Backbone as CSV, one residue per row, in Angstrom:
resi,resn,N_x,N_y,N_z,CA_x,CA_y,CA_z,C_x,C_y,C_z
1,VAL,45.282,256.071,62.235,44.287,256.820,61.492,44.992,257.647,60.425
2,GLY,44.445,257.623,59.232,45.020,258.424,58.165,46.238,257.818,57.505
3,GLY,46.409,256.493,57.581,47.592,255.853,57.019,47.418,255.348,55.605
4,GLY,46.261,255.602,54.987,46.010,255.102,53.641,47.002,255.603,52.610
5,LYS,47.346,256.879,52.689,48.296,257.459,51.737,49.647,256.759,51.843
6,ASP,50.088,256.505,53.071,51.375,255.829,53.264,51.337,254.403,52.725
7,LEU,50.200,253.724,52.888,50.041,252.367,52.362,50.197,252.368,50.846
8,VAL,49.522,253.302,50.183,49.596,253.397,48.724,51.004,253.802,48.283
9,ASP,51.580,254.795,48.933,52.924,255.263,48.559,53.983,254.172,48.707
10,SER,53.790,253.255,49.656,54.778,252.192,49.885,54.548,250.965,49.005
11,ASN,53.518,251.012,48.133,53.168,249.900,47.238,52.826,248.618,47.992
12,GLN,52.329,248.740,49.203,51.935,247.561,49.974,50.524,247.093,49.627
13,ASN,49.852,247.779,48.690,48.485,247.434,48.331,48.379,246.820,46.938
14,THR,49.458,246.234,46.446,49.450,245.620,45.125,50.326,244.368,45.142
15,TYR,50.446,243.701,44.012,51.241,242.472,43.940,52.643,242.708,44.491
16,GLY,53.108,241.778,45.314,54.403,241.913,45.952,54.339,242.641,47.280
17,GLY,53.221,243.316,47.552,53.039,244.017,48.816,52.336,243.127,49.829
18,LYS,52.075,243.675,50.984,51.441,242.912,52.057,49.961,242.673,51.781
19,TYR,49.299,243.625,51.135,47.864,243.532,50.844,47.652,243.772,49.353
20,VAL,46.959,242.865,48.683,46.638,243.062,47.271,45.177,243.475,47.193
21,ILE,44.918,244.635,46.636,43.566,245.171,46.548,43.102,245.108,45.105
22,ASN,41.942,244.504,44.885,41.304,244.459,43.569,42.125,243.753,42.493
23,PRO,42.571,242.521,42.708,43.387,241.855,41.684,42.647,241.609,40.373
24,SER,41.309,241.588,40.401,40.550,241.338,39.171,40.328,242.601,38.350
25,GLY,40.680,243.747,38.898,40.402,245.001,38.202,39.107,245.638,38.668
26,GLY,38.381,244.959,39.533,37.157,245.520,40.091,35.988,245.486,39.129
27,LEU,34.938,246.180,39.513,33.701,246.137,38.740,33.822,246.814,37.385
28,LEU,34.713,247.779,37.254,34.892,248.417,35.948,35.364,247.409,34.909
29,SER,36.170,246.438,35.317,36.666,245.438,34.371,35.592,244.425,33.992
30,LYS,34.518,244.364,34.764,33.437,243.412,34.500,32.237,244.063,33.821
31,GLY,32.268,245.361,33.627,31.119,246.037,33.050,30.029,246.299,34.074
32,HIS,30.304,246.089,35.354,29.378,246.347,36.462,28.000,245.737,36.194
33,PRO,27.895,244.400,36.163,26.614,243.746,35.876,25.590,244.035,36.967
34,LEU,24.527,244.742,36.632,23.506,245.154,37.590,22.921,243.943,38.314
35,GLY,22.966,243.965,39.618,22.396,242.894,40.426,23.303,241.696,40.611
36,ALA,24.388,241.630,39.870,25.265,240.459,39.968,26.653,240.821,40.482
37,THR,26.845,242.050,40.906,28.183,242.463,41.322,28.656,241.700,42.551
38,GLY,27.768,241.471,43.513,28.148,240.712,44.707,28.550,239.294,44.361
39,LEU,27.824,238.681,43.436,28.143,237.321,43.011,29.483,237.279,42.276
40,ALA,29.747,238.277,41.449,31.033,238.341,40.744,32.179,238.492,41.740
41,GLN,31.983,239.308,42.774,33.006,239.461,43.808,33.225,238.143,44.538
42,CYS,32.137,237.477,44.899,32.212,236.200,45.618,32.980,235.163,44.800
43,ALA,32.693,235.084,43.509,33.379,234.122,42.642,34.879,234.406,42.604
44,GLU,35.255,235.661,42.401,36.677,236.025,42.341,37.383,235.681,43.646
45,LEU,36.752,235.964,44.765,37.380,235.689,46.059,37.564,234.192,46.276
46,ASN,36.584,233.403,45.878,36.718,231.949,46.006,37.801,231.406,45.089
47,TRP,37.911,231.941,43.880,38.986,231.514,42.976,40.345,231.842,43.587
48,GLN,40.446,233.009,44.217,41.709,233.382,44.863,42.061,232.393,45.970
49,LEU,41.101,232.059,46.815,41.364,231.139,47.923,41.734,229.744,47.435
50,ARG,41.159,229.328,46.319,41.400,227.979,45.793,42.594,227.910,44.851
51,GLY,43.241,229.045,44.599,44.389,229.049,43.693,43.995,228.899,42.241
52,MET,42.784,229.353,41.883,42.247,229.165,40.543,42.071,230.488,39.785
53,ALA,42.761,231.546,40.190,42.545,232.867,39.595,43.485,233.165,38.426
54,GLY,44.233,232.182,37.986,45.107,232.366,36.826,46.121,233.480,37.026
55,PRO,46.283,234.355,36.017,47.306,235.399,36.125,47.007,236.442,37.207
56,ARG,45.767,236.476,37.705,45.410,237.413,38.782,45.699,236.837,40.161
57,GLN,46.152,235.591,40.222,46.310,234.901,41.501,47.239,235.649,42.453
58,VAL,46.754,235.831,43.674,47.568,236.401,44.749,48.204,235.221,45.476
59,PRO,49.523,235.083,45.421,50.174,233.926,46.048,49.879,233.846,47.546
60,GLY,49.486,232.661,47.990,49.280,232.418,49.415,48.039,233.050,50.008
61,ALA,47.042,233.396,49.192,45.818,234.016,49.720,45.144,233.072,50.713
62,LYS,44.947,233.524,51.934,44.305,232.718,52.975,43.011,233.335,53.471
63,TYR,42.936,234.649,53.457,41.746,235.373,53.887,41.456,236.450,52.856
64,VAL,40.177,236.650,52.552,39.782,237.683,51.602,38.590,238.440,52.176
65,LEU,38.439,239.691,51.780,37.365,240.533,52.282,36.546,241.065,51.125
66,GLN,35.235,241.025,51.270,34.306,241.546,50.265,33.440,242.613,50.915
67,HIS,33.230,243.709,50.204,32.226,244.678,50.648,31.430,245.116,49.438
68,ASN,30.138,245.324,49.654,29.235,245.638,48.559,28.134,246.541,49.096
69,ILE,27.765,247.542,48.329,26.663,248.431,48.683,25.650,248.362,47.557
70,GLY,24.420,247.971,47.885,23.370,247.858,46.886,22.421,249.036,46.944
71,LEU,22.486,249.892,45.963,21.615,251.066,45.846,21.613,251.925,47.104
72,GLY,22.687,251.900,47.849,22.824,252.757,49.013,22.090,252.293,50.255
73,GLY,21.258,251.261,50.138,20.468,250.824,51.286,20.894,249.502,51.885
74,ALA,21.512,248.669,51.104,21.938,247.349,51.586,23.462,247.288,51.553
75,VAL,24.049,247.001,52.686,25.506,246.937,52.781,25.900,245.558,53.294
76,VAL,26.854,244.932,52.625,27.340,243.614,53.030,28.857,243.671,53.139
77,VAL,29.384,243.144,54.230,30.824,242.968,54.399,31.030,241.523,54.825
78,ALA,31.889,240.801,54.126,32.128,239.390,54.443,33.622,239.098,54.378
79,ILE,34.074,238.237,55.272,35.451,237.753,55.259,35.394,236.258,54.991
80,TYR,36.135,235.804,53.998,36.143,234.403,53.599,37.488,233.771,53.947
81,THR,37.453,232.474,54.208,38.660,231.663,54.294,38.306,230.295,53.725
82,LEU,39.283,229.531,53.339,39.044,228.230,52.730,38.574,227.236,53.778
83,GLY,37.459,226.564,53.517,36.888,225.637,54.483,37.461,224.232,54.418
84,PHE,38.078,223.871,53.312,38.634,222.538,53.147,40.116,222.674,52.814
85,PRO,40.959,221.805,53.333,42.397,221.962,53.108,42.830,221.799,51.659
86,ASN,42.169,220.954,50.883,42.572,220.744,49.497,41.327,220.590,48.629
87,PRO,40.762,221.696,48.120,39.516,221.625,47.364,39.622,220.801,46.090
88,SER,40.797,220.688,45.489,40.919,219.918,44.251,40.636,218.440,44.493
89,GLN,40.962,217.928,45.667,40.658,216.532,45.987,39.156,216.330,46.124
90,ILE,38.467,217.295,46.693,37.023,217.190,46.863,36.342,217.226,45.506
91,VAL,36.744,218.153,44.634,36.147,218.274,43.310,36.364,216.999,42.511
92,SER,37.525,216.387,42.610,37.807,215.181,41.832,36.954,213.996,42.276
93,LYS,36.404,214.039,43.487,35.568,212.945,43.976,34.101,213.115,43.607
94,LEU,33.718,214.284,43.093,32.311,214.530,42.750,31.918,213.843,41.472
């Protein structure tokens, strides 16, 4: 309990650390699109899992966590993992 400061001070919450938080820059970098913030988060997390996030890519991302609060009344927390071993092969067959 209370270890957040130590996590930040040790740089374990950014690239090169154990946990990368907000690699896309978060909602401020997107202009906080009203009603679409959850979808924007979902897209970024899927790109991370598929290795498609370009310069924001977190190497070896296997699990990602999303949390969203809508107008203070609706709260969503989701953990994602890749469902297919090689998504590029699936896309090429479509």
